[in-house]
Coordinates of C-alpha atoms in Angstrom, one line a residue:
Chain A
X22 CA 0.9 12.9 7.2
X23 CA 0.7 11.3 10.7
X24 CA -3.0 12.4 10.9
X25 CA -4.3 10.6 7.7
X26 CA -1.8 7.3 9.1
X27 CA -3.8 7.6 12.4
X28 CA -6.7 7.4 10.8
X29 CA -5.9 4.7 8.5
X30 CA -4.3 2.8 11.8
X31 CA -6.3 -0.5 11.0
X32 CA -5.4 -0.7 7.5
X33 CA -1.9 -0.4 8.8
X34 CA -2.2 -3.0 11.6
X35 CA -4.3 -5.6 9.0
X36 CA -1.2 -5.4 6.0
X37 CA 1.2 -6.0 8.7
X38 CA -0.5 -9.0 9.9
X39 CA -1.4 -10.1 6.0
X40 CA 2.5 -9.6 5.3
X41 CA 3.8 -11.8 7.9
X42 CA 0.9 -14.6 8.1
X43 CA 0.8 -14.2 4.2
X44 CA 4.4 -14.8 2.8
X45 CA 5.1 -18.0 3.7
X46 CA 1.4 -18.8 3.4
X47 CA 0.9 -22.6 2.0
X48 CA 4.2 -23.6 3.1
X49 CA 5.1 -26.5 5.9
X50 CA 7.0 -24.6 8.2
X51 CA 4.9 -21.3 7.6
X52 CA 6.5 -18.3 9.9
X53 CA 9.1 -20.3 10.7
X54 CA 10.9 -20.0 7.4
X55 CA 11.6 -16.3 8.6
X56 CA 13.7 -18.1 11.3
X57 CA 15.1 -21.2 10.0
X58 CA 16.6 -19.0 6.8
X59 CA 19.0 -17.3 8.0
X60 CA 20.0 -20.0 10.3
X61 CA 20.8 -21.9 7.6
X62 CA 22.8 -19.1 5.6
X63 CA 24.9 -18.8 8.9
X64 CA 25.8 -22.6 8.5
X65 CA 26.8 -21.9 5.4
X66 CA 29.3 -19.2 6.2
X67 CA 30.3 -20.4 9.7
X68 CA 31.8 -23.3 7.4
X69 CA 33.1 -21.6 4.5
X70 CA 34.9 -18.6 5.7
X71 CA 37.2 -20.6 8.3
X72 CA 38.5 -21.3 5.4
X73 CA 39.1 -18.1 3.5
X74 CA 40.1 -16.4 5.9
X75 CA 43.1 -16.5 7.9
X76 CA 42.0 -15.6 11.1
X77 CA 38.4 -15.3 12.6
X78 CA 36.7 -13.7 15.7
X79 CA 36.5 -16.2 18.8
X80 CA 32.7 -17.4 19.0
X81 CA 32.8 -16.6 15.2
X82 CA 29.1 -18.4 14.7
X83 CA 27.8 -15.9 17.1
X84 CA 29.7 -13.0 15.7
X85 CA 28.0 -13.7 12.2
X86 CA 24.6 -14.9 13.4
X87 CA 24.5 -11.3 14.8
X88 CA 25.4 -9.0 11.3
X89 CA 23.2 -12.0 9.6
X90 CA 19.9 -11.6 11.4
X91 CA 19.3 -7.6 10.6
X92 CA 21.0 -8.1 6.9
X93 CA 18.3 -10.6 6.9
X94 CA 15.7 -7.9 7.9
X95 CA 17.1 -5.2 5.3
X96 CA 17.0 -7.4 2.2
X97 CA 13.7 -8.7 2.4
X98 CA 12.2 -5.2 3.2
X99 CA 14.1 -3.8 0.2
X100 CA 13.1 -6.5 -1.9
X101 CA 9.7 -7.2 -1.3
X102 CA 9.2 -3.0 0.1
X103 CA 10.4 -2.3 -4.0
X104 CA 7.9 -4.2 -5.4
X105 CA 5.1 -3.4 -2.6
X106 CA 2.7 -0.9 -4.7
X107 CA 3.5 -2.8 -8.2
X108 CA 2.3 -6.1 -6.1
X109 CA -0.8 -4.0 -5.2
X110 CA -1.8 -3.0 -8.1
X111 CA -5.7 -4.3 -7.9
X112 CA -6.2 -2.0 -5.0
X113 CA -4.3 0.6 -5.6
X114 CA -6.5 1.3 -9.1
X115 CA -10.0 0.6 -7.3
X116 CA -9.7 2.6 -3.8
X117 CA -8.2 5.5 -2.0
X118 CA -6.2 5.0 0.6
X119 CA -2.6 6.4 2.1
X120 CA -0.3 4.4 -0.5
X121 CA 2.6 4.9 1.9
X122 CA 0.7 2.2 4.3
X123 CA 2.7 -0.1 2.0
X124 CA 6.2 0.2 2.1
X125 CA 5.2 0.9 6.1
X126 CA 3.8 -2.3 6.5
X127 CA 6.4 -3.9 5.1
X128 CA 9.0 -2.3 6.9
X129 CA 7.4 -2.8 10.1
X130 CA 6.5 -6.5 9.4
X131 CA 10.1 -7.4 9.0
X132 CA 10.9 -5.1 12.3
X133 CA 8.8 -7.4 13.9
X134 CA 10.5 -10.5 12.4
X135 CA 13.6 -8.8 13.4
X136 CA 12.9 -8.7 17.1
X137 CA 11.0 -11.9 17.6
X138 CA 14.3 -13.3 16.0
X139 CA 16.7 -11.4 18.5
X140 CA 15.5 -14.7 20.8
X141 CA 18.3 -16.9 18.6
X142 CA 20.8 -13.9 19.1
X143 CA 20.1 -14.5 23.2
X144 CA 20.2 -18.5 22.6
X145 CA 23.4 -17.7 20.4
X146 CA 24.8 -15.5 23.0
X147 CA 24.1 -18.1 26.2
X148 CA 25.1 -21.1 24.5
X149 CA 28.3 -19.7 23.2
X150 CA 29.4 -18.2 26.9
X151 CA 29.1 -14.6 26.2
X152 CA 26.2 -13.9 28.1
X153 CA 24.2 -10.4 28.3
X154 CA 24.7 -7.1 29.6
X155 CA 23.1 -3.9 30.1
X156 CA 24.2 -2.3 27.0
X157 CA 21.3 -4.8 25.4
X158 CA 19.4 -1.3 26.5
X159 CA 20.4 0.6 23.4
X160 CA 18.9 -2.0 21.0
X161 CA 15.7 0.4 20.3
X162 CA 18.1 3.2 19.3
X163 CA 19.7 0.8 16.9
X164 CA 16.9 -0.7 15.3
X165 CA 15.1 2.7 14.8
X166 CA 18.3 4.0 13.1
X167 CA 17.4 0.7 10.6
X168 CA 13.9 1.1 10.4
X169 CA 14.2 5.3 9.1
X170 CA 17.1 3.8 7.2
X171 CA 15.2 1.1 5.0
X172 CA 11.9 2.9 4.8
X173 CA 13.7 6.0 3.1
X174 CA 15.1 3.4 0.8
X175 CA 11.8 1.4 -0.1
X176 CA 9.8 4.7 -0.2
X177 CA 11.7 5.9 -3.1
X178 CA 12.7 2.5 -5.1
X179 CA 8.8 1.2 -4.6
X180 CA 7.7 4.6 -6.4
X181 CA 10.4 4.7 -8.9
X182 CA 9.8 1.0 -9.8
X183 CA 6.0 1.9 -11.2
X184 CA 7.8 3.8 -13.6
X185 CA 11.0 1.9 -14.4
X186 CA 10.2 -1.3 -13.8
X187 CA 14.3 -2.5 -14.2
X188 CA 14.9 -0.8 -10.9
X189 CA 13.8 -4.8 -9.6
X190 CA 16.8 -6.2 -11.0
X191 CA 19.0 -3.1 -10.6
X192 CA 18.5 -2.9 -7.1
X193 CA 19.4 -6.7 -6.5
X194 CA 22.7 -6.1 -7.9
X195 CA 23.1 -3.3 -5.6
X196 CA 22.2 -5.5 -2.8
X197 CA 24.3 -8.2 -3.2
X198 CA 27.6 -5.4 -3.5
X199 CA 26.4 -4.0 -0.4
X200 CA 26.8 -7.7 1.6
X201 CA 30.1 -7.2 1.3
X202 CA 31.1 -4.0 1.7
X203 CA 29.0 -4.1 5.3
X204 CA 31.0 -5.9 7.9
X205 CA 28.8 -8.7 8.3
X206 CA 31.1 -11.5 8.0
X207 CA 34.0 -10.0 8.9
X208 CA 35.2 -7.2 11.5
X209 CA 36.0 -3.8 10.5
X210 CA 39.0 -3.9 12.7
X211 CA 40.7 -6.4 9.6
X212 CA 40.8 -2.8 8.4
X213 CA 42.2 -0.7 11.0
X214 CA 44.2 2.4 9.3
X215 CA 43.8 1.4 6.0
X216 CA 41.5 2.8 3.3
X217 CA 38.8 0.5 3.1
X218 CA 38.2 1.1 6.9
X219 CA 36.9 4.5 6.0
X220 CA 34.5 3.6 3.5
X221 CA 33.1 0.6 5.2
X222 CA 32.5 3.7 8.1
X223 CA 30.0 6.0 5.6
X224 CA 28.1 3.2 5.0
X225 CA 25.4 3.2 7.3
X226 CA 24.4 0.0 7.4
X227 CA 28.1 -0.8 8.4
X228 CA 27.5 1.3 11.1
X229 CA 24.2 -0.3 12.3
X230 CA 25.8 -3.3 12.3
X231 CA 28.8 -2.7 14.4
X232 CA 26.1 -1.1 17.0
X233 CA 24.1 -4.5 17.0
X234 CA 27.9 -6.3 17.4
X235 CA 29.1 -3.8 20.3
X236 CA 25.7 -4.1 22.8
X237 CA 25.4 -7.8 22.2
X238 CA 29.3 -9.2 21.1
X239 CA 31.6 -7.2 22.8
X240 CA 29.0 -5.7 25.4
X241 CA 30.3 -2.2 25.0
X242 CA 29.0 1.4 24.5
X243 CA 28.3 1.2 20.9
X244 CA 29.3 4.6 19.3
X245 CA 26.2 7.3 20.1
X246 CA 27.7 10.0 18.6
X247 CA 27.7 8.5 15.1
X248 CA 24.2 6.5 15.9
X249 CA 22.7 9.8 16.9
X250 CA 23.8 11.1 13.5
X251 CA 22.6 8.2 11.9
X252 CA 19.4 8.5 12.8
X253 CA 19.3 12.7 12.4
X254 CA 20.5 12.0 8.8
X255 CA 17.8 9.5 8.3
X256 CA 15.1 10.9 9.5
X257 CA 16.0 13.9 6.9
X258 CA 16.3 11.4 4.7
X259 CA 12.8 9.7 5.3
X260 CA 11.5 13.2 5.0
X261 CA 12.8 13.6 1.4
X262 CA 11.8 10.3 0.3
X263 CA 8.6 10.9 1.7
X264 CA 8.2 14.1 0.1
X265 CA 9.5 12.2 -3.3
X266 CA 7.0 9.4 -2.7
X267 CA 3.8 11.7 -2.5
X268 CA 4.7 13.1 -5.7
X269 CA 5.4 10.3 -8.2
X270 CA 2.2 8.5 -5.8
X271 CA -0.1 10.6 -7.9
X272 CA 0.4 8.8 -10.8
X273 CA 0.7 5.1 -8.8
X274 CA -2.8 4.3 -10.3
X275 CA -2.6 5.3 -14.0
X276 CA 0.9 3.4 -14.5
X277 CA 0.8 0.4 -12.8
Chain B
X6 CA -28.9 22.5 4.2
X7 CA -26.9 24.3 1.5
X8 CA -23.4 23.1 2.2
X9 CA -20.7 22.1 -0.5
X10 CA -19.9 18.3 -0.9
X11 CA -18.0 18.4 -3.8
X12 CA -16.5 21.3 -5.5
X13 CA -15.3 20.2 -9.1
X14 CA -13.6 23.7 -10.6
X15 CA -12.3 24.3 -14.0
X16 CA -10.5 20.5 -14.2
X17 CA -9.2 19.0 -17.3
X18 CA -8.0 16.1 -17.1
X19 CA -5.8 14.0 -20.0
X20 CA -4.3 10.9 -20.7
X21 CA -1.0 10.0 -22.2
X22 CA -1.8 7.0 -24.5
X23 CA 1.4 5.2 -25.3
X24 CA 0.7 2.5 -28.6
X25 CA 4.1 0.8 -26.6
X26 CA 4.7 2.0 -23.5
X27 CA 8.1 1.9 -22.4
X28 CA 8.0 -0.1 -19.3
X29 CA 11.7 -1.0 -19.0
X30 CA 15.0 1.1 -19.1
X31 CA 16.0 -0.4 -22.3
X32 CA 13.0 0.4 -24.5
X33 CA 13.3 3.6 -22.7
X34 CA 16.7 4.2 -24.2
X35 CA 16.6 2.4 -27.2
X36 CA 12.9 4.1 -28.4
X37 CA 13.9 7.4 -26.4
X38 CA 12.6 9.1 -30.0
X39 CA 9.8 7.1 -30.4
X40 CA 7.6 9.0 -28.8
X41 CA 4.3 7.7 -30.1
X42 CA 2.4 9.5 -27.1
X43 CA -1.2 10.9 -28.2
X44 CA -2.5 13.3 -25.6
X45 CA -6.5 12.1 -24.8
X46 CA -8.2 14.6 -23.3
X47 CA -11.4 13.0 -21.2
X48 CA -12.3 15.9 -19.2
X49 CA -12.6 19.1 -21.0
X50 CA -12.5 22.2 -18.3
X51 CA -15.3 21.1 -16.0
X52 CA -16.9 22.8 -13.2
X53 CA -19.4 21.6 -11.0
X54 CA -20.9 22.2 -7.4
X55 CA -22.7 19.1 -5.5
X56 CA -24.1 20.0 -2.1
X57 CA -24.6 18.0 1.0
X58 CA -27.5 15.9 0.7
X59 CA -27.7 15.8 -3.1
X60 CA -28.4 12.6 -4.5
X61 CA -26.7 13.1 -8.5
X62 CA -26.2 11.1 -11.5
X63 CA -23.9 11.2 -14.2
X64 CA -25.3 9.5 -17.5
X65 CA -23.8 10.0 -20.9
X66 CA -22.7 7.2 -23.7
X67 CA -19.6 5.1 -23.3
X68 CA -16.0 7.2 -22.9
X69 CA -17.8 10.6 -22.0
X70 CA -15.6 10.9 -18.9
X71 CA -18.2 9.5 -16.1
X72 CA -15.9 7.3 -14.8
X73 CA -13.1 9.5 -15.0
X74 CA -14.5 11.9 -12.9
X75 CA -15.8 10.0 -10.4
X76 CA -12.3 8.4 -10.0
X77 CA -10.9 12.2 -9.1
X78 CA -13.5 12.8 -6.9
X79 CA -12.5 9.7 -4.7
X80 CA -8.3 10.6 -5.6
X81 CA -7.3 7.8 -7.4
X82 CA -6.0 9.8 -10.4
X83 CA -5.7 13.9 -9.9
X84 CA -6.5 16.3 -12.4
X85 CA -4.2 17.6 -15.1
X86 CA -5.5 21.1 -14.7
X87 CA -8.1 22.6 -12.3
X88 CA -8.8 21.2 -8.7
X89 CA -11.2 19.4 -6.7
X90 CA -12.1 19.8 -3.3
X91 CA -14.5 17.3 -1.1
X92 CA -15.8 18.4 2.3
X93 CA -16.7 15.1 4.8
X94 CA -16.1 11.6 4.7
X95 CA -16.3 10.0 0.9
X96 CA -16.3 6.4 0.1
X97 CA -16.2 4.8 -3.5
X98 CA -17.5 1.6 -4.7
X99 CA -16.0 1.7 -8.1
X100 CA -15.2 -1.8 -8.2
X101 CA -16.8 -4.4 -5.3
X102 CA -14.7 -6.6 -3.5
X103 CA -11.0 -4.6 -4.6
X104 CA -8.8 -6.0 -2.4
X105 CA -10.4 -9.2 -0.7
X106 CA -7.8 -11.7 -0.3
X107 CA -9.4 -15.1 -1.8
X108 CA -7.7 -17.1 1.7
X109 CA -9.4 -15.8 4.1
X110 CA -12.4 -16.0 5.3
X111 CA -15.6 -13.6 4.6
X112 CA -15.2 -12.1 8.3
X113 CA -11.8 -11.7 7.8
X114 CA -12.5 -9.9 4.1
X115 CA -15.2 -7.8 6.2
X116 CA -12.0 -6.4 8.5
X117 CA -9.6 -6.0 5.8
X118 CA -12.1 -4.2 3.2
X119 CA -13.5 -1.7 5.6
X120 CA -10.3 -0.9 6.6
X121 CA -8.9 0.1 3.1
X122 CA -12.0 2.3 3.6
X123 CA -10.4 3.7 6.2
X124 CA -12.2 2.9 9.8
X125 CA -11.1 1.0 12.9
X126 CA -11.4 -1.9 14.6
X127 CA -13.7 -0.5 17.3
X128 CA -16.0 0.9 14.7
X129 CA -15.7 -2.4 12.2
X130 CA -16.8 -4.1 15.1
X131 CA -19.9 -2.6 16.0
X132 CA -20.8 -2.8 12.1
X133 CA -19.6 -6.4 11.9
X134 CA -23.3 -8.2 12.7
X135 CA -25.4 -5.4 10.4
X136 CA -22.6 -6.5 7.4
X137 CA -23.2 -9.7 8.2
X138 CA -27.0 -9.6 8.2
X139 CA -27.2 -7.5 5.4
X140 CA -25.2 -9.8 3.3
X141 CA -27.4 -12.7 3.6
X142 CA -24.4 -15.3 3.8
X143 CA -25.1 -17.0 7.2
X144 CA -22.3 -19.3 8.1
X145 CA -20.8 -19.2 4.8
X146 CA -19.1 -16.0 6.2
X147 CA -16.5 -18.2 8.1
X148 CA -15.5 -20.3 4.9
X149 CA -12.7 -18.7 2.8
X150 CA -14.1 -16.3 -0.1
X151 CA -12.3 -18.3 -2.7
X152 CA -15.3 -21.0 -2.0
X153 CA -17.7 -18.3 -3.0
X154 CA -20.4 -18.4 -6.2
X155 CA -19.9 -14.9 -7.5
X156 CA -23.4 -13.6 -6.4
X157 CA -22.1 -14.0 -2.7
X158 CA -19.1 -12.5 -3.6
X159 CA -20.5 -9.3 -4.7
X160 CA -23.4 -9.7 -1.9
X161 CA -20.5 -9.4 0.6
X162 CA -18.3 -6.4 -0.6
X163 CA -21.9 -4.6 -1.6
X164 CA -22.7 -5.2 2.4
X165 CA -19.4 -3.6 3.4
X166 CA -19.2 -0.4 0.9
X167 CA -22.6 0.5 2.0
X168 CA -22.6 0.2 6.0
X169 CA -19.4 2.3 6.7
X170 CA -21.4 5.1 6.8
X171 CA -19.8 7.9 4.4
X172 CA -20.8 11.2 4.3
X173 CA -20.1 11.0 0.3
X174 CA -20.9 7.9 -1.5
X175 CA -19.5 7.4 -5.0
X176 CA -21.1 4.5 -7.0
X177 CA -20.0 3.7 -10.6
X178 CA -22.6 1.1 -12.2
X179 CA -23.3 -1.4 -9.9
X180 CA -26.6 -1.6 -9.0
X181 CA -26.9 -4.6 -10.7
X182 CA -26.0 -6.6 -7.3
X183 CA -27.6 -10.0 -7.2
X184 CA -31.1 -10.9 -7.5
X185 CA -34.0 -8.9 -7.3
X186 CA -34.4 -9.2 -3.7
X187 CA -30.7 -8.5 -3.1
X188 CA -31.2 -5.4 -5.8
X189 CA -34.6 -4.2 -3.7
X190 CA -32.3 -4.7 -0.7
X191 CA -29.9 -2.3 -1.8
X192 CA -31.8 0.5 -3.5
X193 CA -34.1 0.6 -0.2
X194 CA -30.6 1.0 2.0
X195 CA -29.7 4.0 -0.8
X196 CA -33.3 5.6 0.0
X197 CA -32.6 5.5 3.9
X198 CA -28.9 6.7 3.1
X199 CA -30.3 9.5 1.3
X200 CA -32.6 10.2 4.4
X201 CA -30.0 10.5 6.4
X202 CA -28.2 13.4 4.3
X203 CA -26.1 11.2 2.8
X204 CA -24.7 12.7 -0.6
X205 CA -24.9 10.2 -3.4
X206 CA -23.1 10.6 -6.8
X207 CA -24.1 7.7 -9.3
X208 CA -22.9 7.0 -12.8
X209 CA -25.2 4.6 -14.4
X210 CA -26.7 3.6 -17.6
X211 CA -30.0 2.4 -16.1
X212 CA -32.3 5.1 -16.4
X213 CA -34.9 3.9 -15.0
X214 CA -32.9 2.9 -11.6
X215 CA -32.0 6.9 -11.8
X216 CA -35.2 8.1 -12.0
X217 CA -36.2 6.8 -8.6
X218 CA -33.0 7.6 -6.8
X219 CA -31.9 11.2 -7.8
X220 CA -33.5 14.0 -8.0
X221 CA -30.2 15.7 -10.3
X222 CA -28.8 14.3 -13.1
X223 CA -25.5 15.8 -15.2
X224 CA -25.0 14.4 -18.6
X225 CA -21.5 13.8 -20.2
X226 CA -20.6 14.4 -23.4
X227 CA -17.5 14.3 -25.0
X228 CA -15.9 15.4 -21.3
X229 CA -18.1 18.3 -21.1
X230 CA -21.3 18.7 -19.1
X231 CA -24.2 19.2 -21.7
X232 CA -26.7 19.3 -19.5
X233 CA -27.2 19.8 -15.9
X234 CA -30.4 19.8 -14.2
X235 CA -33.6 17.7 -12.9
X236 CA -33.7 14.0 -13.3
X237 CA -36.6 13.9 -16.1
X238 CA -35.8 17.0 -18.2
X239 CA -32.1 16.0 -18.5
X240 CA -32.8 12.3 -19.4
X241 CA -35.8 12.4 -21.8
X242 CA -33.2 15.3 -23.7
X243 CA -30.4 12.1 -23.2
X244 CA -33.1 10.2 -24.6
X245 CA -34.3 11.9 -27.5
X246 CA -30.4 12.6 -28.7
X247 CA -28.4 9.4 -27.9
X248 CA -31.4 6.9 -27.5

């Protein structure tokens, strides 16, 4: 697998650069929409949820901006990553190439997003009186436990949507449920003890999130033994999806 | 110089033709007994050796499988039955210009395109000037491909499939690039590629553009090879039968 990537390298490097300069291609702010979106979402819910809820986290813009920014990376890689070798379709019929160079390049793309947009996190971070620590080290650990995460995921819904094409809509329902059962606007603590806590904890995005919050918000040790068994588990579960992937990606060019 | 290129052994290869193809989950359930699937069988259980330096065409009339076949040699589709194994570098031109992005510029095409064919920067750029020679389009390179007059279109993904240097070159019918000094161009480029031990497979219709390129011809018919041998025996028989 790796040796047919290496050789493909440019390919990969060229759809990376096509995804990010691409998408917001035609529009006035360009790139910067990647930024200025989920800024805006933040306003949104730094106003509203004073409201609903009784009591918030101090520096409570801060505390969301931080869940918000990688939520922001996983749903666009899941929803444009789903639709990635449908949207290809003209190549994908014509030439032979590694079709997993796709969902790759879309993963990696909004990786790259992800960590040019850490910048606002810092900004967030000085602004608001926190500040930065050492524990900032760990943030490679956490976003490669995301990026094995989401490629499993858009590995096998962008091969199963050639063949069910309602897995589009399907999966966006499935999205929007799993907002709010990550701890994104609120803290898992709410749930100390209680039943809900231990659900939120086998949901692996939860747990990435609560990494991202403990090395930048509360500047602590976020939990290694569970991130080190999120990224075991997910790098079985890349393999799987991989493994699915090449199978269904025989037929990519006769269905789409 | 007797090595294997391509190894074609025993494939058959058939598609499902669906008169409404369940696309969504709720045909899928609702018509889950229609199932108004006929099974087309293109390729019938063909076998076939091409060595290294062979220069071959396929000919036959329309839906006798050429296509088909030269779309599992380059792995877009895979066989039903049977197997087929390629030995060195292959690259197709089944369609010119698959995946240019109309945006951006012709250089910019040039990167993208030869990297679907799979090389790297380092090696686009050392091809970049022949490309751009070869293609004829002067400064029109650097203006967006969207501004192009479909000659130059073709012109420019023609340049691209041809100089990235495959050890297998799969062409389905399009030799029919440009003008005539475009077309000379391009069948004097296939000459030197053949010099060079390049190994050509061709599907085309023009006969006459076959005679002076390949020395092997393989007709189709009805997905099975009828006849397999020089150029001029197997297309005056093609010629007395389907002409």
């Amino acid at each position: 697998m790796f040796k047919e990537l290496y050789k493909y390298r440019e390919l990969l490097k060229t759809s990376v650069k096509k995804e990010i300069r691409g998408k917001y291609k035609g529009s006035f702010l360009g790139v910067l929409w990647s930024f200025v979106n989920p800024l805006l979402m933040t306003l949104v819910y730094a106003i509203v949820f004073p409201f609903l809820l009784k009591s918030t986290e101090p520096h409570y813009v801060t505390f969301i901006i931080i869940g918000v920014l990688p939520w922001t990376w996983f749903t666009n890689t899941i929803a444009l990553g789903t639709t990635s070798i449908l949207g290809n379709a003209g190549i994908i019929k014509k030439v032979y190439f590694p079709r997993e160079i796709l969902p790759i390049s879309v993963v990696t793309s909004g990786m790259i997003n992800f960590l040019i947009s850490c910048l606002i996190i810092l900004i967030f971070l000085f602004c608001s009186g926190i500040g930065l620590s050492f524990y900032i080290l760990w943030l490679p650990v956490i976003v490669l436990a995301q990026y094995l995460f989401s490629l499993g995921v858009v590995l096998i819904t962008s091969a199963i949507d050639i063949y069910i094409r309602d897995l589009e809509y399907i999966i966006n329902f499935f999205v929007t449920m799993l907002f709010y059962a990550t701890p994104i606007l609120y803290s898992p603590t709410m749930f100390a003890g209680t039943k809900i806590a231990s659900i939120i904890n086998l949901n692996p995005l939860g747990l990435i999130i609560n990494s991202y919050r403990d090395i930048f918000f509360y500047q602590q040790m976020p939990n290694l033994g569970s991130l080190g068994f999120l990224i075991v588990g997910c790098i079985a579960f890349c393999t799987l999806a991989y493994l699915l992937f090449k199978k269904l990606a025989k037929g990519f060019a006769e269905e789409v | 110089m007797n090595e294997v290129a391509i190894e074609v052994k025993n494939v058959t290869k058939s598609f499902k033709l669906y008169y409404d193809k369940p696309s969504t989950l709720k045909e899928r359930l609702v018509f889950w007994n229609k199932k108004k699937a006929d099974n087309h069988i293109v390729l019938k259980d063909i076998s076939l050796t091409i060595n290294k330096g062979e220069t071959v065409a396929l000919i036959g009339v329309n839906g006798s499988g050429k296509s088909t076949l030269l779309k599992l040699m380059t792995k877009i589709i895979y066989p039903t039955q049977g197997k087929i194994v390629t030995h060195g570098k292959l690259t197709s031109l089944l369609e010119l210009g698959a995946g240019f992005h109309p945006d951006f510029t012709g250089r910019e095409n040039i990167y993208f395109n030869a990297a679907i064919f799979g090389l790297t920067k380092e090696e686009i750029d050392a091809r970049l000037d022949k490309i751009i020679e070869f293609s004829e389009l002067g400064e029109f390179i650097d203006s967006p491909v969207r501004t192009y007059s479909s000659g130059m279109y073709m012109r420019l993904a023609f340049s691209v499939a041809i100089n990235v240097d495959a050890e297998i070159l799969l062409i389905d019918e399009i030799l029919a690039v440009g003008d005539q000094h475009f077309q000379d161009k391009c069948f004097q480029k296939l000459e030197e590629l053949k010099k060079d031990g390049t190994t050509i497979v061709i599907v085309s219709h023009s006969l006459d553009a076959i005679k002076k390129l390949c020395k092997r011809a393989i007709w189709l018919h009805e997905g099975k090879v009828k006849m397999d041998g020089s150029d001029e025996e197997v297309i005056n028989e093609y010629i007395k039968v389907c002409g």
